[in-house]
């Protein structure tokens, strides 16, 4: 708005950076499809709007990328595979359309774990390869919205859009030290135009450099979409009291057994909770019941739904899939209809427990992940990686939100001794995203210093 810089200048910088990313050793592999002409067309249109003082929104001229799970014109809708998206897309997903209408510059589509089936981002096929964690390039970004988190952490864009069915926005955001919003409440943001891998657990959400940025993107994307029936009856999205000066009167629910499970990060996480108390909030110890049952039931639901949708792919394209994807889908076919029904009964129970807990507290705080970003092994580059214990650790605190549909936000609060990011997760009751963002804004002030990643590009330079 000041006129010191134009969207066109920024776009030229981004194009130079994208060329550099492709040539670096190892390549960042955050953005897997981009087009110079498309980027410049959007940037020049935005520059003209800024010049004429008729900008469309806060996102006008802001670079963004979308996970390859979304249809984005004119890119291939590959969803992390070798076999999907053989032709360029001719129609945008709803979120891509809304970002265009807001004036954002779509710089391309970002890398992802094949078909969203894992938590590392490891995708050794020829179109994707393994995206690198900007803090430590020999470590994973997390998945499945792997390239989205890497792009934001490395400075390519301040906003990326991902999907989250079992932590797929929040895990990579946590591993890469950026902010991740699990599509708010289930159904709040339309997922029309993304591959419907799991219809009962997946939410759409932004990965951003700050909580304020996440709030801006949320406010633009969160509304009913006639093409997405799950979100039609939602209450109006609001950001009321988000910028309140303190947290007086708020009750923060903490199940301390969760913090004990995050051994490497416990001192940082406990200090962050104490910081929120210093702003006037009180901490209430809560007990989250049947969490082992939640983990198993969520796994049954998401894998059963993915297997159901991907059954034709599994039969026809089995040999084109990564080995890990084959294992996950083969495991999924072991679940029975009875398992699926029982799992959904558990969902009803768990939602009832949460309804009761949220009558006594405004939010639930948990660690974001039980470990920091894992290391990439040389063999992973060729054959991929399948590590069930690693998947369980990454998803441990994520599944409750996906299973019950409550909104979740991860915010970076510090670093491990090895220099890898550590984050906290905030969850609130259904449709209470304003409270989530209010607490998140204060939480991100706890980290006094942000360490610059070893891979970082200044697109404003």
Short mmCIF file of C-alpha atoms in Angstrom, two decimals, residues 123-416:
data_model
loop_
_atom_site.label_atom_id
_atom_site.label_comp_id
_atom_site.label_asym_id
_atom_site.label_seq_id
_atom_site.Cartn_x
_atom_site.Cartn_y
_atom_site.Cartn_z
CA UNK A 123 7.55 -39.00 -1.78
CA UNK A 124 10.32 -40.51 -3.93
CA UNK A 125 8.43 -40.60 -7.24
CA UNK A 126 9.76 -38.73 -10.30
CA UNK A 127 7.41 -35.73 -10.14
CA UNK A 128 7.85 -34.93 -6.47
CA UNK A 129 10.93 -36.19 -4.57
CA UNK A 130 11.42 -35.35 -0.90
CA UNK A 131 10.90 -31.74 0.20
CA UNK A 132 13.54 -30.49 2.65
CA UNK A 133 13.00 -28.92 6.05
CA UNK A 134 14.32 -25.33 5.75
CA UNK A 135 15.72 -25.53 9.32
CA UNK A 136 17.73 -28.69 8.63
CA UNK A 137 17.69 -29.91 5.01
CA UNK A 138 18.57 -33.48 6.07
CA UNK A 139 15.31 -33.66 8.07
CA UNK A 140 11.71 -34.15 6.95
CA UNK A 141 9.17 -31.35 6.63
CA UNK A 142 6.32 -33.50 7.95
CA UNK A 143 3.27 -34.37 5.89
CA UNK A 144 1.12 -34.65 4.11
CA UNK A 145 1.05 -30.88 3.31
CA UNK A 146 4.84 -31.04 3.16
CA UNK A 147 5.67 -28.55 0.39
CA UNK A 148 3.19 -26.01 1.79
CA UNK A 149 5.03 -25.80 5.13
CA UNK A 150 8.46 -25.81 3.48
CA UNK A 151 7.45 -22.96 1.13
CA UNK A 152 6.27 -20.75 4.01
CA UNK A 153 9.23 -21.55 6.28
CA UNK A 154 11.72 -20.87 3.46
CA UNK A 155 10.13 -17.49 2.70
CA UNK A 156 8.75 -18.34 -0.77
CA UNK A 157 5.30 -17.11 0.28
CA UNK A 158 3.66 -16.09 3.58
CA UNK A 159 0.56 -18.21 2.94
CA UNK A 160 0.06 -21.81 1.77
CA UNK A 161 -3.11 -23.90 1.75
CA UNK A 162 -3.15 -27.52 2.90
CA UNK A 163 -5.56 -30.24 3.96
CA UNK A 164 -5.61 -31.99 7.33
CA UNK A 165 -7.18 -35.42 7.85
CA UNK A 166 -4.81 -36.66 10.57
CA UNK A 167 -2.50 -33.69 11.22
CA UNK A 168 -1.53 -33.00 7.61
CA UNK A 169 -1.48 -29.20 8.09
CA UNK A 170 -0.41 -29.11 11.73
CA UNK A 171 2.41 -31.71 11.62
CA UNK A 172 4.40 -30.01 8.81
CA UNK A 173 3.70 -26.57 10.29
CA UNK A 174 5.08 -27.82 13.61
CA UNK A 175 8.15 -29.51 12.08
CA UNK A 176 8.94 -26.41 9.97
CA UNK A 177 8.35 -23.80 12.71
CA UNK A 178 5.36 -21.98 11.18
CA UNK A 179 1.69 -21.51 12.09
CA UNK A 180 -0.85 -24.12 10.94
CA UNK A 181 -4.64 -23.88 11.26
CA UNK A 182 -6.55 -27.15 10.91
CA UNK A 183 -9.26 -25.87 8.59
CA UNK A 184 -11.00 -24.66 11.63
CA UNK A 185 -14.14 -26.63 12.48
CA UNK A 186 -14.97 -29.54 10.14
CA UNK A 187 -16.84 -28.10 7.15
CA UNK A 188 -15.95 -24.45 7.85
CA UNK A 189 -13.74 -24.07 4.74
CA UNK A 190 -14.87 -25.75 1.51
CA UNK A 191 -12.82 -28.67 0.24
CA UNK A 192 -14.68 -28.78 -3.10
CA UNK A 193 -12.13 -29.36 -5.84
CA UNK A 194 -9.73 -31.36 -3.70
CA UNK A 195 -9.53 -35.14 -3.99
CA UNK A 196 -12.12 -36.46 -1.48
CA UNK A 197 -9.76 -38.91 0.22
CA UNK A 198 -11.50 -39.01 3.62
CA UNK A 199 -14.86 -37.26 3.78
CA UNK A 200 -15.39 -37.36 7.57
CA UNK A 201 -11.98 -36.28 8.93
CA UNK A 202 -10.38 -33.87 6.42
CA UNK A 203 -10.42 -30.09 6.83
CA UNK A 204 -8.82 -27.37 4.70
CA UNK A 205 -6.58 -24.78 6.35
CA UNK A 206 -3.78 -22.26 5.93
CA UNK A 207 -0.11 -22.56 6.85
CA UNK A 208 1.27 -19.07 7.51
CA UNK A 209 4.15 -17.09 8.92
CA UNK A 210 2.02 -15.69 11.77
CA UNK A 211 -1.30 -16.13 13.58
CA UNK A 212 -2.51 -12.77 12.24
CA UNK A 213 -1.87 -13.98 8.68
CA UNK A 214 -3.78 -17.21 9.43
CA UNK A 215 -6.69 -15.12 10.74
CA UNK A 216 -6.77 -13.02 7.54
CA UNK A 217 -6.78 -16.11 5.31
CA UNK A 218 -9.38 -17.81 7.51
CA UNK A 219 -11.68 -14.77 7.32
CA UNK A 220 -11.53 -14.85 3.50
CA UNK A 221 -11.99 -18.62 3.05
CA UNK A 222 -14.45 -19.46 5.86
CA UNK A 223 -18.00 -19.40 4.54
CA UNK A 224 -20.61 -21.81 3.17
CA UNK A 225 -20.08 -23.15 -0.35
CA UNK A 226 -23.12 -24.49 -2.26
CA UNK A 227 -20.80 -27.13 -3.79
CA UNK A 228 -19.72 -28.43 -0.36
CA UNK A 229 -22.71 -29.73 1.64
CA UNK A 230 -20.85 -30.37 4.95
CA UNK A 231 -20.45 -26.66 5.68
CA UNK A 232 -23.80 -25.27 4.52
CA UNK A 233 -25.38 -24.76 7.97
CA UNK A 234 -22.35 -23.24 9.70
CA UNK A 235 -22.71 -20.14 11.91
CA UNK A 236 -21.17 -16.94 10.57
CA UNK A 237 -17.39 -16.79 10.95
CA UNK A 238 -16.25 -14.04 13.32
CA UNK A 239 -12.99 -12.74 14.76
CA UNK A 240 -14.62 -11.00 17.76
CA UNK A 241 -12.30 -10.27 20.72
CA UNK A 242 -9.38 -11.85 18.84
CA UNK A 243 -7.17 -8.84 19.61
CA UNK A 244 -8.12 -8.51 23.30
CA UNK A 245 -5.11 -7.14 25.26
CA UNK A 246 -4.88 -10.08 27.67
CA UNK A 247 -6.36 -13.48 28.51
CA UNK A 248 -8.12 -12.50 31.76
CA UNK A 249 -10.97 -14.81 32.67
CA UNK A 250 -9.99 -17.55 30.23
CA UNK A 251 -9.54 -21.14 31.39
CA UNK A 252 -6.93 -23.24 29.60
CA UNK A 253 -7.42 -26.99 29.82
CA UNK A 254 -4.25 -29.07 30.08
CA UNK A 255 -3.93 -32.85 30.31
CA UNK A 256 -0.38 -33.04 31.71
CA UNK A 257 0.07 -36.68 30.65
CA UNK A 258 0.21 -35.35 27.07
CA UNK A 259 3.12 -33.08 27.96
CA UNK A 260 4.98 -35.95 29.60
CA UNK A 261 4.82 -37.80 26.27
CA UNK A 262 6.66 -34.96 24.50
CA UNK A 263 9.95 -35.58 26.30
CA UNK A 264 12.27 -33.49 24.11
CA UNK A 265 10.08 -30.40 24.32
CA UNK A 266 8.64 -30.55 27.84
CA UNK A 267 10.54 -27.58 29.40
CA UNK A 268 9.71 -25.25 26.48
CA UNK A 269 6.06 -26.30 26.41
CA UNK A 270 5.60 -25.90 30.18
CA UNK A 271 7.16 -22.42 30.04
CA UNK A 272 4.79 -21.43 27.24
CA UNK A 273 1.79 -22.46 29.38
CA UNK A 274 3.17 -20.40 32.29
CA UNK A 275 3.49 -17.42 29.93
CA UNK A 276 -0.23 -17.64 29.07
CA UNK A 277 -0.98 -17.72 32.82
CA UNK A 278 1.01 -14.49 33.23
CA UNK A 279 -1.45 -12.84 30.81
CA UNK A 280 -4.37 -13.56 33.15
CA UNK A 281 -5.49 -17.03 32.06
CA UNK A 282 -5.91 -19.83 34.56
CA UNK A 283 -4.83 -23.41 33.89
CA UNK A 284 -7.35 -26.15 34.63
CA UNK A 285 -6.19 -29.76 34.65
CA UNK A 286 -8.45 -31.84 32.42
CA UNK A 287 -8.59 -35.53 31.64
CA UNK A 288 -9.11 -36.51 27.99
CA UNK A 289 -10.70 -39.96 28.22
CA UNK A 290 -10.30 -42.94 25.91
CA UNK A 291 -7.46 -41.43 23.88
CA UNK A 292 -6.14 -44.84 22.83
CA UNK A 293 -9.61 -45.70 21.54
CA UNK A 294 -9.71 -42.32 19.72
CA UNK A 295 -6.39 -43.05 18.01
CA UNK A 296 -7.51 -46.51 16.84
CA UNK A 297 -10.98 -45.34 15.78
CA UNK A 298 -9.63 -42.35 13.85
CA UNK A 299 -7.17 -44.65 12.07
CA UNK A 300 -10.00 -47.01 11.12
CA UNK A 301 -12.18 -44.15 9.83
CA UNK A 302 -9.57 -42.32 7.75
CA UNK A 303 -7.99 -45.48 6.28
CA UNK A 304 -11.36 -47.11 5.51
CA UNK A 305 -12.62 -43.99 3.74
CA UNK A 306 -9.38 -43.59 1.78
CA UNK A 307 -9.40 -47.25 0.79
CA UNK A 308 -13.03 -46.97 -0.31
CA UNK A 309 -12.32 -43.95 -2.52
CA UNK A 310 -9.00 -45.28 -3.84
CA UNK A 311 -10.14 -48.88 -4.50
CA UNK A 312 -10.10 -48.38 -8.34
CA UNK A 313 -6.63 -46.75 -8.11
CA UNK A 314 -5.33 -49.59 -5.91
CA UNK A 315 -6.47 -52.14 -8.50
CA UNK A 316 -5.41 -50.23 -11.63
CA UNK A 317 -2.32 -48.24 -10.56
CA UNK A 318 -0.86 -50.44 -7.80
CA UNK A 319 2.58 -50.65 -9.44
CA UNK A 320 2.75 -46.87 -9.95
CA UNK A 321 2.19 -46.18 -6.25
CA UNK A 322 4.98 -45.68 -3.72
CA UNK A 323 5.68 -48.76 -1.59
CA UNK A 324 4.46 -46.97 1.56
CA UNK A 325 1.13 -46.08 -0.09
CA UNK A 326 0.63 -49.73 -1.09
CA UNK A 327 1.26 -50.85 2.51
CA UNK A 328 -1.19 -48.27 3.94
CA UNK A 329 -3.98 -49.16 1.51
CA UNK A 330 -3.36 -52.91 1.94
CA UNK A 331 -3.62 -52.45 5.72
CA UNK A 332 -6.84 -50.47 5.25
CA UNK A 333 -8.57 -53.37 3.51
CA UNK A 334 -8.25 -55.44 6.71
CA UNK A 335 -10.89 -53.31 8.46
CA UNK A 336 -14.47 -54.59 8.41
CA UNK A 337 -17.82 -52.77 8.22
CA UNK A 338 -18.25 -53.63 11.92
CA UNK A 339 -14.91 -51.93 12.71
CA UNK A 340 -16.05 -48.80 10.87
CA UNK A 341 -19.42 -48.68 12.64
CA UNK A 342 -17.78 -49.24 16.05
CA UNK A 343 -15.26 -46.48 15.29
CA UNK A 344 -18.08 -44.05 14.54
CA UNK A 345 -19.78 -44.94 17.81
CA UNK A 346 -16.50 -43.97 19.48
CA UNK A 347 -16.68 -40.64 17.62
CA UNK A 348 -20.08 -39.95 19.18
CA UNK A 349 -18.71 -40.79 22.65
CA UNK A 350 -15.63 -38.60 22.19
CA UNK A 351 -17.69 -35.63 20.98
CA UNK A 352 -19.83 -36.02 24.11
CA UNK A 353 -16.73 -35.99 26.35
CA UNK A 354 -15.47 -32.84 24.62
CA UNK A 355 -18.83 -31.08 24.93
CA UNK A 356 -18.59 -31.63 28.67
CA UNK A 357 -14.93 -30.52 28.89
CA UNK A 358 -15.68 -27.30 26.96
CA UNK A 359 -18.30 -26.30 29.55
CA UNK A 360 -15.40 -25.89 32.02
CA UNK A 361 -12.54 -24.58 29.83
CA UNK A 362 -12.16 -22.25 26.80
CA UNK A 363 -9.50 -24.35 25.10
CA UNK A 364 -7.34 -27.45 25.36
CA UNK A 365 -3.55 -27.11 25.10
CA UNK A 366 -1.37 -30.01 23.96
CA UNK A 367 2.08 -30.40 22.43
CA UNK A 368 1.88 -30.28 18.63
CA UNK A 369 3.97 -33.44 18.10
CA UNK A 370 5.64 -36.01 20.32
CA UNK A 371 8.97 -35.45 18.55
CA UNK A 372 10.74 -32.91 16.36
CA UNK A 373 11.27 -33.40 12.59
CA UNK A 374 12.83 -36.83 11.91
CA UNK A 375 15.98 -37.32 9.86
CA UNK A 376 15.94 -38.31 6.17
CA UNK A 377 17.95 -41.50 5.51
CA UNK A 378 19.74 -42.07 2.20
CA UNK A 379 17.61 -45.13 1.42
CA UNK A 380 14.43 -43.00 1.77
CA UNK A 381 15.42 -41.04 -1.35
CA UNK A 382 15.15 -44.18 -3.47
CA UNK A 383 12.56 -46.45 -1.89
CA UNK A 384 10.62 -44.14 0.43
CA UNK A 385 10.01 -44.70 4.13
CA UNK A 386 7.43 -46.62 6.13
CA UNK A 387 7.78 -46.23 9.89
CA UNK A 388 4.59 -46.89 11.85
CA UNK A 389 6.08 -45.82 15.21
CA UNK A 390 7.12 -42.47 13.68
CA UNK A 391 3.62 -42.00 12.23
CA UNK A 392 2.04 -42.72 15.62
CA UNK A 393 4.34 -40.19 17.35
CA UNK A 394 3.63 -37.49 14.76
CA UNK A 395 -0.16 -37.98 14.93
CA UNK A 396 -0.50 -38.60 18.66
CA UNK A 397 -1.97 -35.17 19.52
CA UNK A 398 -3.57 -34.50 16.14
CA UNK A 399 -6.19 -37.22 15.81
CA UNK A 400 -8.66 -35.94 18.42
CA UNK A 401 -9.27 -32.77 16.39
CA UNK A 402 -9.80 -34.63 13.10
CA UNK A 403 -11.95 -37.33 14.67
CA UNK A 404 -14.35 -34.95 16.44
CA UNK A 405 -14.17 -32.00 14.02
CA UNK A 406 -12.99 -29.36 16.51
CA UNK A 407 -10.62 -26.62 15.26
CA UNK A 408 -6.89 -26.77 16.04
CA UNK A 409 -3.99 -24.34 15.70
CA UNK A 410 -0.27 -25.03 16.07
CA UNK A 411 2.04 -22.18 17.02
CA UNK A 412 5.87 -22.35 17.21
CA UNK A 413 7.19 -21.64 20.72
CA UNK A 414 10.89 -22.57 20.61
CA UNK A 415 13.63 -24.91 19.43
CA UNK A 416 15.17 -28.20 20.50
#
